[in-house]
mmCIF file of C-alpha atoms and ligand atoms in Angstrom:
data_model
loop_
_atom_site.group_PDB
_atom_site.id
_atom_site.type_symbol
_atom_site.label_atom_id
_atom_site.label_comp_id
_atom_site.label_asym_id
_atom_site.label_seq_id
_atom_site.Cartn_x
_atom_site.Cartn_y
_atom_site.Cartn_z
ATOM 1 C CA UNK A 1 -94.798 113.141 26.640
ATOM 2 C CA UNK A 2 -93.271 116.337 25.901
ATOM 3 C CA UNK A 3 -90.625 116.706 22.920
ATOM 4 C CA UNK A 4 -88.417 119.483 21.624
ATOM 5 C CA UNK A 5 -86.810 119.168 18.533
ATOM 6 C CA UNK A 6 -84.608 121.793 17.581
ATOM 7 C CA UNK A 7 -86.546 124.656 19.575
ATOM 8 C CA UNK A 8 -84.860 128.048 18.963
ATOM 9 C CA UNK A 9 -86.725 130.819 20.048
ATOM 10 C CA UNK A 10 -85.386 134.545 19.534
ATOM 11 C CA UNK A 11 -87.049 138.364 20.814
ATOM 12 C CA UNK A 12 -85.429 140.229 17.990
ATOM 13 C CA UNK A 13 -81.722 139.379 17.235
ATOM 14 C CA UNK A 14 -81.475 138.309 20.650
ATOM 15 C CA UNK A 15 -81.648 134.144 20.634
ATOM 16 C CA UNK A 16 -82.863 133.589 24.203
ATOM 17 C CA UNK A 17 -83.630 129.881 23.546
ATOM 18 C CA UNK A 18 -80.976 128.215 21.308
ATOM 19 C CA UNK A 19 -81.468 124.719 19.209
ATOM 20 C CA UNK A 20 -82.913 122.885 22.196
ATOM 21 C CA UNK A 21 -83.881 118.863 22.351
ATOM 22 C CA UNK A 22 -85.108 116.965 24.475
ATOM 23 C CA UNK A 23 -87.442 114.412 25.415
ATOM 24 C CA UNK A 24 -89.698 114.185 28.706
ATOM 25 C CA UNK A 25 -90.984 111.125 29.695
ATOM 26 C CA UNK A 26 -94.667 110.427 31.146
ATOM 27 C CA UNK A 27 -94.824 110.625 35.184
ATOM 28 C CA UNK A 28 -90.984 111.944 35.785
ATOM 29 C CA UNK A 29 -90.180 115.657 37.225
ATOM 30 C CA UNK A 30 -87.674 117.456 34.575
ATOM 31 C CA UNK A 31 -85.829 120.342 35.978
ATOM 32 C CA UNK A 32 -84.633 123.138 34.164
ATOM 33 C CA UNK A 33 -81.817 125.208 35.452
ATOM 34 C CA UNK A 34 -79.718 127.665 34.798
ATOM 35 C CA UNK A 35 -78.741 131.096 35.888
ATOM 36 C CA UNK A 36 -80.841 134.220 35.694
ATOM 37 C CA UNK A 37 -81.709 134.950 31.810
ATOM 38 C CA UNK A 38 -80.469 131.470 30.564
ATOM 39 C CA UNK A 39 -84.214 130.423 28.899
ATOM 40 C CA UNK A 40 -85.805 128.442 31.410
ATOM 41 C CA UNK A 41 -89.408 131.031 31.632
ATOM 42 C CA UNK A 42 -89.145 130.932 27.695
ATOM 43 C CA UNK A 43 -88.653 127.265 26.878
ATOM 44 C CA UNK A 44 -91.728 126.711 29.861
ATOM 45 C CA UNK A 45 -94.194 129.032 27.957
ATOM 46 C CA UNK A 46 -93.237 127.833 24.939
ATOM 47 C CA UNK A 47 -94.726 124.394 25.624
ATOM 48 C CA UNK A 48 -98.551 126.053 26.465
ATOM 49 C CA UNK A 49 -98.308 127.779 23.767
ATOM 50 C CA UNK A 50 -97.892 130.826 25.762
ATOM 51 C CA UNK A 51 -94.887 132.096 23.969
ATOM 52 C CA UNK A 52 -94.402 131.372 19.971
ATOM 53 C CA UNK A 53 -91.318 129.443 18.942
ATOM 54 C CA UNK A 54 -88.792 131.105 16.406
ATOM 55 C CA UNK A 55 -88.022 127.901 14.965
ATOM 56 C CA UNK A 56 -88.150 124.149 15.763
ATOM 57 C CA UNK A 57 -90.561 121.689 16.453
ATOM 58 C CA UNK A 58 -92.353 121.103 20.251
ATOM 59 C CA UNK A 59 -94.905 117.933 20.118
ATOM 60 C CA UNK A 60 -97.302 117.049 23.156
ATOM 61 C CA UNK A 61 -98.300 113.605 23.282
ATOM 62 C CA UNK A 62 -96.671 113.048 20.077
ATOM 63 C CA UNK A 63 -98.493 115.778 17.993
ATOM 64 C CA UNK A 64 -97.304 118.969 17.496
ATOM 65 C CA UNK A 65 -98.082 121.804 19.667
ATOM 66 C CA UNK A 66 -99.685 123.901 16.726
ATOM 67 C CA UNK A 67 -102.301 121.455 16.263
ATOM 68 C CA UNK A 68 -103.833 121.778 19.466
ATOM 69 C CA UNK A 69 -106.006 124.454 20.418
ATOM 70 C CA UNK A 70 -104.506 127.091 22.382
ATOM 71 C CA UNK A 71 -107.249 127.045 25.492
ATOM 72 C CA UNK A 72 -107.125 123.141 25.171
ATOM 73 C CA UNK A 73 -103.108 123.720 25.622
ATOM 74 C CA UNK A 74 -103.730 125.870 28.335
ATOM 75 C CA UNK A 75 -106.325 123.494 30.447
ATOM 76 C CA UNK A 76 -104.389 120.482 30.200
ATOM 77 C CA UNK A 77 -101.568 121.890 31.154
ATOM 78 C CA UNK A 78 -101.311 123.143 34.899
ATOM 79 C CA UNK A 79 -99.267 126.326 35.475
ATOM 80 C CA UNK A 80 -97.857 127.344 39.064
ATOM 81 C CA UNK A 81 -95.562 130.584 38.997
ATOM 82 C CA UNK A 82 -93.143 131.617 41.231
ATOM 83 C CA UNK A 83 -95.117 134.675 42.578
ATOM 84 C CA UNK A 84 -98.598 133.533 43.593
ATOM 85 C CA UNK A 85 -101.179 134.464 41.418
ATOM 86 C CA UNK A 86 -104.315 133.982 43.213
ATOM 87 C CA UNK A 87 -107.346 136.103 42.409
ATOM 88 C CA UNK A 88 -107.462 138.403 45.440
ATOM 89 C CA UNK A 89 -110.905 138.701 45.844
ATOM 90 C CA UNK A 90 -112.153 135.198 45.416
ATOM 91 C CA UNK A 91 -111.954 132.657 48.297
ATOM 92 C CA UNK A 92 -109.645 129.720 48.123
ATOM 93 C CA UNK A 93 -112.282 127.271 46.723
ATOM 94 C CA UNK A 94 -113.469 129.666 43.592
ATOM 95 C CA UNK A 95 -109.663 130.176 42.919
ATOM 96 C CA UNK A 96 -109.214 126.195 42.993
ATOM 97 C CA UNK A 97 -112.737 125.768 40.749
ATOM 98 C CA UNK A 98 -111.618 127.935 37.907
ATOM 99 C CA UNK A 99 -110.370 125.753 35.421
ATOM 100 C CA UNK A 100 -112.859 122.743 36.654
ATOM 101 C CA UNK A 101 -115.496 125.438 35.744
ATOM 102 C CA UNK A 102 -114.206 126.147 32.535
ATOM 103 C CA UNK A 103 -114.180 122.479 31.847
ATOM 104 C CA UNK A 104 -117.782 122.406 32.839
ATOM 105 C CA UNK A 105 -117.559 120.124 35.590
ATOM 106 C CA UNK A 106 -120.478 119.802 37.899
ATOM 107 C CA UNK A 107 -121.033 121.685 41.196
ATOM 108 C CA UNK A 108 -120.383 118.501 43.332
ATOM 109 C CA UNK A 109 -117.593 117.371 41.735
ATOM 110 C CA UNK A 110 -115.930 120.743 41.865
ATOM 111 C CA UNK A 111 -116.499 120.674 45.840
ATOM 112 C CA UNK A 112 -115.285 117.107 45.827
ATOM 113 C CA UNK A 113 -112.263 117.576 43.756
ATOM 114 C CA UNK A 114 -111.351 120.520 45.946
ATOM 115 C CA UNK A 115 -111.650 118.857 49.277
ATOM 116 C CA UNK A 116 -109.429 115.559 47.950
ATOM 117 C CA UNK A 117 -106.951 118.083 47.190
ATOM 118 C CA UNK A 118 -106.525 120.255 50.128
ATOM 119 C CA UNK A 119 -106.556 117.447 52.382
ATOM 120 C CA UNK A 120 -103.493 116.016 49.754
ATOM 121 C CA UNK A 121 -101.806 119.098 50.438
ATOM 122 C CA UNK A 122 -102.569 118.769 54.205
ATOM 123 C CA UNK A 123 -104.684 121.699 54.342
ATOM 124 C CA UNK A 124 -107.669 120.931 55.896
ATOM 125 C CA UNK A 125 -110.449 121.812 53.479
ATOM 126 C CA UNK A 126 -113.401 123.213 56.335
ATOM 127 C CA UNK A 127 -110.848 125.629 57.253
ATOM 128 C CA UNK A 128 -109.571 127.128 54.306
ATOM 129 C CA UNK A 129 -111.975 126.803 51.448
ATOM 130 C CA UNK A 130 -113.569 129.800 52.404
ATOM 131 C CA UNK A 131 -110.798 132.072 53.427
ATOM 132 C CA UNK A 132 -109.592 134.690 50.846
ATOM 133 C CA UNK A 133 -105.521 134.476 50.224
ATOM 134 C CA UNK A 134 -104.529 137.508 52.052
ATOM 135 C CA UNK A 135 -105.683 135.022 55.089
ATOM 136 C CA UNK A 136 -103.160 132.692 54.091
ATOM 137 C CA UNK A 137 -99.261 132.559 55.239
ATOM 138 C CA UNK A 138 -97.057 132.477 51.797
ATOM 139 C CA UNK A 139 -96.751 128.570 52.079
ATOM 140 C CA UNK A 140 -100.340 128.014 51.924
ATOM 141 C CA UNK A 141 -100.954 130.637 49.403
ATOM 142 C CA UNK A 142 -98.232 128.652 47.667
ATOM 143 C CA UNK A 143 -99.947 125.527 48.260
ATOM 144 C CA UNK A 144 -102.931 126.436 46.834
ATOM 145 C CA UNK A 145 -100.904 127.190 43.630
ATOM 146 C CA UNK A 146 -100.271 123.857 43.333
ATOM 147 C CA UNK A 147 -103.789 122.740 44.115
ATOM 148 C CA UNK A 148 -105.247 125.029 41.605
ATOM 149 C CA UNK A 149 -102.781 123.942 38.730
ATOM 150 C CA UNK A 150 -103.948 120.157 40.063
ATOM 151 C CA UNK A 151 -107.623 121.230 39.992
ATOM 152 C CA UNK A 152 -108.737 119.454 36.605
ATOM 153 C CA UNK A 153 -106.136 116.685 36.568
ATOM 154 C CA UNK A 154 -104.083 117.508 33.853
ATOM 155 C CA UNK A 155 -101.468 115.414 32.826
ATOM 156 C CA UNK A 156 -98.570 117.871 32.545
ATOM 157 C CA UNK A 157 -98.042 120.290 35.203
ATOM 158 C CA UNK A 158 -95.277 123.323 34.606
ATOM 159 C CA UNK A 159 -93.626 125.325 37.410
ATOM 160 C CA UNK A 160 -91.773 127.913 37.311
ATOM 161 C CA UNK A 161 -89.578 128.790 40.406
ATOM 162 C CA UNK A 162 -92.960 128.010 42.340
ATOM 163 C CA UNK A 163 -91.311 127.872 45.831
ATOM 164 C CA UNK A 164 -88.272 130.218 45.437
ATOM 165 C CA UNK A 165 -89.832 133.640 47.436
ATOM 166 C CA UNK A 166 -90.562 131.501 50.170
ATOM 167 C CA UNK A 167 -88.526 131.406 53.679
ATOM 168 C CA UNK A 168 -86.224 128.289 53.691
ATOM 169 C CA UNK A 169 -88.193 125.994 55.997
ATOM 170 C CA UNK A 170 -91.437 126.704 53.844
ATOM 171 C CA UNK A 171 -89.321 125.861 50.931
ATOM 172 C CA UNK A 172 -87.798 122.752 52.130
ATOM 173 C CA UNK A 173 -91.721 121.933 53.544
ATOM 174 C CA UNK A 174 -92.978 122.162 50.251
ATOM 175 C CA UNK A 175 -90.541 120.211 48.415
ATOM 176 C CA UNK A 176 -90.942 117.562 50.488
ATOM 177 C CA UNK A 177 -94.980 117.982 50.006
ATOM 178 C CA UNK A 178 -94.379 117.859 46.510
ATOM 179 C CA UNK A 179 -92.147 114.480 46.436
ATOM 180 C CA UNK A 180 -94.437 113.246 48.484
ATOM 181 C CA UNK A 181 -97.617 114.405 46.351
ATOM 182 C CA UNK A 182 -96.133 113.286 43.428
ATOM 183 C CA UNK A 183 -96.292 109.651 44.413
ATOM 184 C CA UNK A 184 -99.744 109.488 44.273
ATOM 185 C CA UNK A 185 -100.355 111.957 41.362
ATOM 186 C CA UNK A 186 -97.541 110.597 39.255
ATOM 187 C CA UNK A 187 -97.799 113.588 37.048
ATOM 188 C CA UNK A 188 -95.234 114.776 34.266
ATOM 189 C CA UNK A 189 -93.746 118.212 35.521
ATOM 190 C CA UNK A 190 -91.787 120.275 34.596
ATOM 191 C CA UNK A 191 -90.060 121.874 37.190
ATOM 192 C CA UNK A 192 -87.907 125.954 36.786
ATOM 193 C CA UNK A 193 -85.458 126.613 39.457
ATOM 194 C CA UNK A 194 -81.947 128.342 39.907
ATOM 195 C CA UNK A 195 -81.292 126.119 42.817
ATOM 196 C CA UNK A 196 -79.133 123.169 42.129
ATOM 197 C CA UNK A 197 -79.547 121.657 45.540
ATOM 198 C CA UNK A 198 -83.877 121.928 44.741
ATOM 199 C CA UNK A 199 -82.934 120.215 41.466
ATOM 200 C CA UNK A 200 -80.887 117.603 42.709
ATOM 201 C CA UNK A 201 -83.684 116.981 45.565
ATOM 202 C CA UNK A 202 -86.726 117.348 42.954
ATOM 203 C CA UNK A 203 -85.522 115.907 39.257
ATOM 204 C CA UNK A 204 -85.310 112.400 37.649
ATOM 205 C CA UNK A 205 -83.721 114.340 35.224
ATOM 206 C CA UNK A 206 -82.276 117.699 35.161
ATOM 207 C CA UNK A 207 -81.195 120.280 32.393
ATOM 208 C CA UNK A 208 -78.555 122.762 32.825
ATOM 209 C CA UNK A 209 -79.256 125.579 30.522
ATOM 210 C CA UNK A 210 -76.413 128.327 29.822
ATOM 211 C CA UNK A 211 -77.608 131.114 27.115
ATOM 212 C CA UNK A 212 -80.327 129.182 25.966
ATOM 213 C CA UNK A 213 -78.367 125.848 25.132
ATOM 214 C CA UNK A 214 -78.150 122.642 26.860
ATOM 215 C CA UNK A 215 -75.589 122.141 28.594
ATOM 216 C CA UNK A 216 -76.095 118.571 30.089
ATOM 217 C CA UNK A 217 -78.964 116.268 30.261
ATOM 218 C CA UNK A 218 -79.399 113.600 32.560
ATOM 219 C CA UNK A 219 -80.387 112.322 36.243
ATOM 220 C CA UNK A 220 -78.600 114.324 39.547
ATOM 221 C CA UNK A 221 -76.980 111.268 39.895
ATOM 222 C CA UNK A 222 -75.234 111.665 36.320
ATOM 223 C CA UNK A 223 -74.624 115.860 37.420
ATOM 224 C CA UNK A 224 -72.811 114.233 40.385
ATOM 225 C CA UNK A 225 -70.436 111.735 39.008
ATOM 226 C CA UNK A 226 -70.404 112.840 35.481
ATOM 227 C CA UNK A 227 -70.253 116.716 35.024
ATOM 228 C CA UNK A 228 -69.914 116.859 30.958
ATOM 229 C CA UNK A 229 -67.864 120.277 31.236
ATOM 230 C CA UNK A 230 -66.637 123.062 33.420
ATOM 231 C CA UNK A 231 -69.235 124.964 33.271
ATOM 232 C CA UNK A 232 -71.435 121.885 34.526
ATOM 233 C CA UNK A 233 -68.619 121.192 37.024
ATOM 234 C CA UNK A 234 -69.030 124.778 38.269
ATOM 235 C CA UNK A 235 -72.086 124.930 38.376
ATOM 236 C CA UNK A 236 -72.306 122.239 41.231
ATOM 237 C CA UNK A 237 -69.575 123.203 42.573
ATOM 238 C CA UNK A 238 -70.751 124.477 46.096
ATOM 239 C CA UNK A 239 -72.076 120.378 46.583
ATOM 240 C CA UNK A 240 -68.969 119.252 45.735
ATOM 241 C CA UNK A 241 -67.062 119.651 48.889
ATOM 242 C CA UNK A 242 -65.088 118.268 51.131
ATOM 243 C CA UNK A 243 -67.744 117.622 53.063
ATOM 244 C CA UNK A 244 -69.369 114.898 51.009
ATOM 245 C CA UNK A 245 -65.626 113.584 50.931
ATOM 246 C CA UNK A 246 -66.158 112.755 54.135
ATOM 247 C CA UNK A 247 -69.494 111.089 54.042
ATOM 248 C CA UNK A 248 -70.271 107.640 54.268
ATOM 249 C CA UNK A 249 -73.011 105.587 52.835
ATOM 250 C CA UNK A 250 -73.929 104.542 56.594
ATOM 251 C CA UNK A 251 -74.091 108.103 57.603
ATOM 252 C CA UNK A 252 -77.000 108.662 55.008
ATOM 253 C CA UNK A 253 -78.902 104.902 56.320
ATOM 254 C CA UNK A 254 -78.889 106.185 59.320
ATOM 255 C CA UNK A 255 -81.022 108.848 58.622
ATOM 256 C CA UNK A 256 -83.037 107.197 56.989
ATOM 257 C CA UNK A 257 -86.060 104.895 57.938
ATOM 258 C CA UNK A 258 -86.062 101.595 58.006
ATOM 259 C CA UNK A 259 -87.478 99.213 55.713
ATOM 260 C CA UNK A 260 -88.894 95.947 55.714
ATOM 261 C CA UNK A 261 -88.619 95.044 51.797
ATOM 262 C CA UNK A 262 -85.402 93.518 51.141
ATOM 263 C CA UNK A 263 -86.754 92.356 48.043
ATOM 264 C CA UNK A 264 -84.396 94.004 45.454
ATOM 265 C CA UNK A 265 -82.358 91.283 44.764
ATOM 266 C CA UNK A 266 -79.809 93.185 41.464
ATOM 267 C CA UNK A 267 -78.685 96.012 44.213
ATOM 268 C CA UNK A 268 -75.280 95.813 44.897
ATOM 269 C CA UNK A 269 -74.515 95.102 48.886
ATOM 270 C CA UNK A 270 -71.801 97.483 50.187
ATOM 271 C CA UNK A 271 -70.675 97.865 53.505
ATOM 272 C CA UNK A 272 -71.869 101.011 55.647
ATOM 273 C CA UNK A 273 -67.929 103.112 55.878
ATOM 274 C CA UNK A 274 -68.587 103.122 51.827
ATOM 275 C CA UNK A 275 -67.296 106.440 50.681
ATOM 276 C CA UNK A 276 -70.148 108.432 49.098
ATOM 277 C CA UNK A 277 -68.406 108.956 45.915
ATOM 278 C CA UNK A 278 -67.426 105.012 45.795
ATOM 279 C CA UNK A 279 -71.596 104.756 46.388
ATOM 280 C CA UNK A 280 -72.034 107.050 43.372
ATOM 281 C CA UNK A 281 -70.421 104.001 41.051
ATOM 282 C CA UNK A 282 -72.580 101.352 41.683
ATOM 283 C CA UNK A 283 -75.664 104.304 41.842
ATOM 284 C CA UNK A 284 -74.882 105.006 38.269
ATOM 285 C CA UNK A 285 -75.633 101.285 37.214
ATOM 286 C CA UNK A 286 -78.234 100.529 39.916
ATOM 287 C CA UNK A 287 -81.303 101.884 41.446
ATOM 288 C CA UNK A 288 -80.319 101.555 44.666
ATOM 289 C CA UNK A 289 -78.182 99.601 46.914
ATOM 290 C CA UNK A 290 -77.631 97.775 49.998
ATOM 291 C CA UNK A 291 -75.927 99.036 53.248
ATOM 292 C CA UNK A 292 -74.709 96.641 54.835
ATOM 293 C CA UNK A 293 -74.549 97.958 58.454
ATOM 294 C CA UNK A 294 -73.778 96.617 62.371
ATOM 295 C CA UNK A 295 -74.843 92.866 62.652
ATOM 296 C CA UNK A 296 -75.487 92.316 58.893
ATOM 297 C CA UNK A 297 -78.706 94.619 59.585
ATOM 298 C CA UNK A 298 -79.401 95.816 55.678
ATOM 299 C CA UNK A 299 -81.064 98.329 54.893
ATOM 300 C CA UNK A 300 -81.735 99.605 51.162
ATOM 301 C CA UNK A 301 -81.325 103.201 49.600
ATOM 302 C CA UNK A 302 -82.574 104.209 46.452
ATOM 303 C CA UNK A 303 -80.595 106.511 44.481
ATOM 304 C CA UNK A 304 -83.566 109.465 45.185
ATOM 305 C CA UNK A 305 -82.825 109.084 48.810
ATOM 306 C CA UNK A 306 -79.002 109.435 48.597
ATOM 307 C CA UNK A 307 -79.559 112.847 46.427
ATOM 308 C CA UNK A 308 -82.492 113.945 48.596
ATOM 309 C CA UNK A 309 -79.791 113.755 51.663
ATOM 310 C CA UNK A 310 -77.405 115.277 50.192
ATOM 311 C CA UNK A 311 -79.570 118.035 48.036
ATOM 312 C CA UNK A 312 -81.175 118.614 52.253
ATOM 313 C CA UNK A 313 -77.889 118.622 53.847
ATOM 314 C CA UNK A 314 -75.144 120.011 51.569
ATOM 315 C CA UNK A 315 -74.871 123.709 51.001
ATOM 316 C CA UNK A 316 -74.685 126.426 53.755
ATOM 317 C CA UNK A 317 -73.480 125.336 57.111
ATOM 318 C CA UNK A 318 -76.188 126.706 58.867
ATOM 319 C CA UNK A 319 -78.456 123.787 57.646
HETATM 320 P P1 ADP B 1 -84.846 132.844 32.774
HETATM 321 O O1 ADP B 1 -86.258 132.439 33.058
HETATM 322 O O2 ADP B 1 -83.901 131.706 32.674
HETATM 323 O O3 ADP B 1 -84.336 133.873 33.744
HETATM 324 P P2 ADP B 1 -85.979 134.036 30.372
HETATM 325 O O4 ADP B 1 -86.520 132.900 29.608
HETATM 326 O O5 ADP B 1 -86.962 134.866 31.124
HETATM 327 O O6 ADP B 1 -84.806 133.533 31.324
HETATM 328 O O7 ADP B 1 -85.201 135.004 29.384
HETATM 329 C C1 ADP B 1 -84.202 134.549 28.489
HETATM 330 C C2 ADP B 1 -83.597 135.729 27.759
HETATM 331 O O8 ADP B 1 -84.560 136.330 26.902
HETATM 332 C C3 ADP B 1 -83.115 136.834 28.673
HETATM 333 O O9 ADP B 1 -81.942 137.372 28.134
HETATM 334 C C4 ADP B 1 -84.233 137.832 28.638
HETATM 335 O O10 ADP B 1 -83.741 139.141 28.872
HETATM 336 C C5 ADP B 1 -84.758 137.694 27.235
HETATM 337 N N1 ADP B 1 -86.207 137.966 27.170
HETATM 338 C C6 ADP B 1 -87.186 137.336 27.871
HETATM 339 N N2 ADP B 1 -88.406 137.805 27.541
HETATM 340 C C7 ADP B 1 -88.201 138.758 26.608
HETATM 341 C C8 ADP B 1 -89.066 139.613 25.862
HETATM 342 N N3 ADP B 1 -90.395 139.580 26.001
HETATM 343 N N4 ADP B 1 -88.492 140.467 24.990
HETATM 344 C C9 ADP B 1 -87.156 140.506 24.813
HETATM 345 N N5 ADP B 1 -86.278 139.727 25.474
HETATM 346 C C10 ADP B 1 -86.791 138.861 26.365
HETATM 347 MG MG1 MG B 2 -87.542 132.914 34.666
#
């Protein structure tokens, strides 16, 4: 959907983004992450054409960036920023309508498109469409971010640390919102943070950035079990404990709702005092896998719900 080839961007002498590649598939939530002033704002606004590449190639649905216009780039591409850029004086609804205006879309769909997703967002549409955003708490100001970059469907959505000035609970709400959101939308986004345990809860895939190079590429699950290099290592470090030593695969089943499918017959079956880490191994080569609990009662996990746990749990006592 999205591919860099070689994408080096420098302000001056200073290289901020540095011979980056990658690919990002249709429908799957790509994290970038990094600490403060690694490249992730840059590489983002590089692919709507917001910020010029240096050198390098970025293609959008196979074609090259440059050969789309820039306020086609800019429409089909949804944009939610960390500190909430709604227009003060215009009620929720003409904030949502903006781009849907631009595109020329008709009154009735506008109002239609804007009520489907409020109510997505569990924001009930009679109540808020009219309200200005100084009327909303930071959450729902946040949420209608999110709504707006939604507004005209686009395929690719970016975000760029779009829930990191909120209050933790707000933050954990809307993460969940947005897994939850993005089952149904099934969009391709591209997701900034500096939070490993929001990229670990969040990503398919994840890329750890350090001075505008990748560092590693690959699913939380491969971050986990497979840190490529110290830094990587370090960088994950705080998950890492002793904690998750302790953990067993039962203690993350039982948390976790019961199913009725037990139609996935290639997942390995492993019994519920499975040592997370020995869990890890067979997550690496399968979706998902069995527990195997009290009275043969099974129960399956997919790999996103072990890292959503663990991304929830690990990290600050306190939580
Ligand atoms: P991040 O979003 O990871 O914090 P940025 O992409 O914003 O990092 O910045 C990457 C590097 O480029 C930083 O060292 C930053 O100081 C530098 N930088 C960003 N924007 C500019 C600019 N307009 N002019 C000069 N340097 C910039
Ligand atoms: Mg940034």
């Amino acid at each position: 959907m999205i591919q860099f080839k070689n994408v080096t961007k420098k302000y001056g002498d200073k290289i901020a983004v540095d011979d980056l590649s990658f690919d990002i598939k249709e429908g799957e939530i790509f994290v970038l992450i990094g600490p403060s002033g690694c490249g992730k704002t840059t590489t983002l606004k590089m692919i709507n054409r917001l910020i010029p590449l240096t050198s390098g190639y970025i293609y959008f649905k196979e074609r090259p960036i440059s050969e789309y216009p820039v306020y086609e780039m800019r429409w089909d591409i949804g944009y939610v920023l960390q500190q909430i850029a709604l227009f003060p004086h215009m009620s929720i609804k003409e904030n949502i309508a903006q781009v849907p205006l631009m595109k020329k879309w008709t009154d009735s769909d506008i109002d239609d498109r804007i009520d489907e997703l409020l109510t997505m967002v569990g924001m009930e549409p009679e109540q808020f469409k009219n309200r200005k955003p100084k009327e909303l708490s930071g959450g729902q100001q946040q949420r209608v971010g999110v709504v707006r970059a939604l507004a005209a469907d686009p395929p690719v959505i970016l975000m760029d640390e779009p829930f990191s000035a909120l209050d933790p609970i707000s933050r954990e709400k809307l993460q969940d919102d947005l897994i939850e959101l993005q089952k149904t939308i099934k969009k391709t986004i591209v997701f900034v943070t500096h939070d490993i345990q929001e990229a670990l809860k969040l990503g398919d895939r994840i890329c750890l950035l350090k001075e505008g190079h990748a560092e590693q590429i690959g699913t939380p699950e491969a971050f986990l079990t497979m840190p490529e290099n110290d830094f990587v290592k370090d960088f994950i470090g705080d998950l890492d404990t002793h904690r998750m030593q302790q953990l067993t695969i039962g203690d993350i089943a039982d948390s976790h709702p019961a199913g009725n499918n037990t139609d996935y017959p290639d997942y390995p079956i492993v019994p519920d005092d499975t040592q997370i880490q020995v869990a890890f191994q067979h997550l690496s080569e399968h979706d998902g896998i069995i527990v195997n609990g009290e009275d043969d009662n099974k129960k399956i996990l997919k790999s996103q719900d072990v890292f959503r746990y663990l991304a929830d749990r690990q990290g600050g006592a306190e939580r």
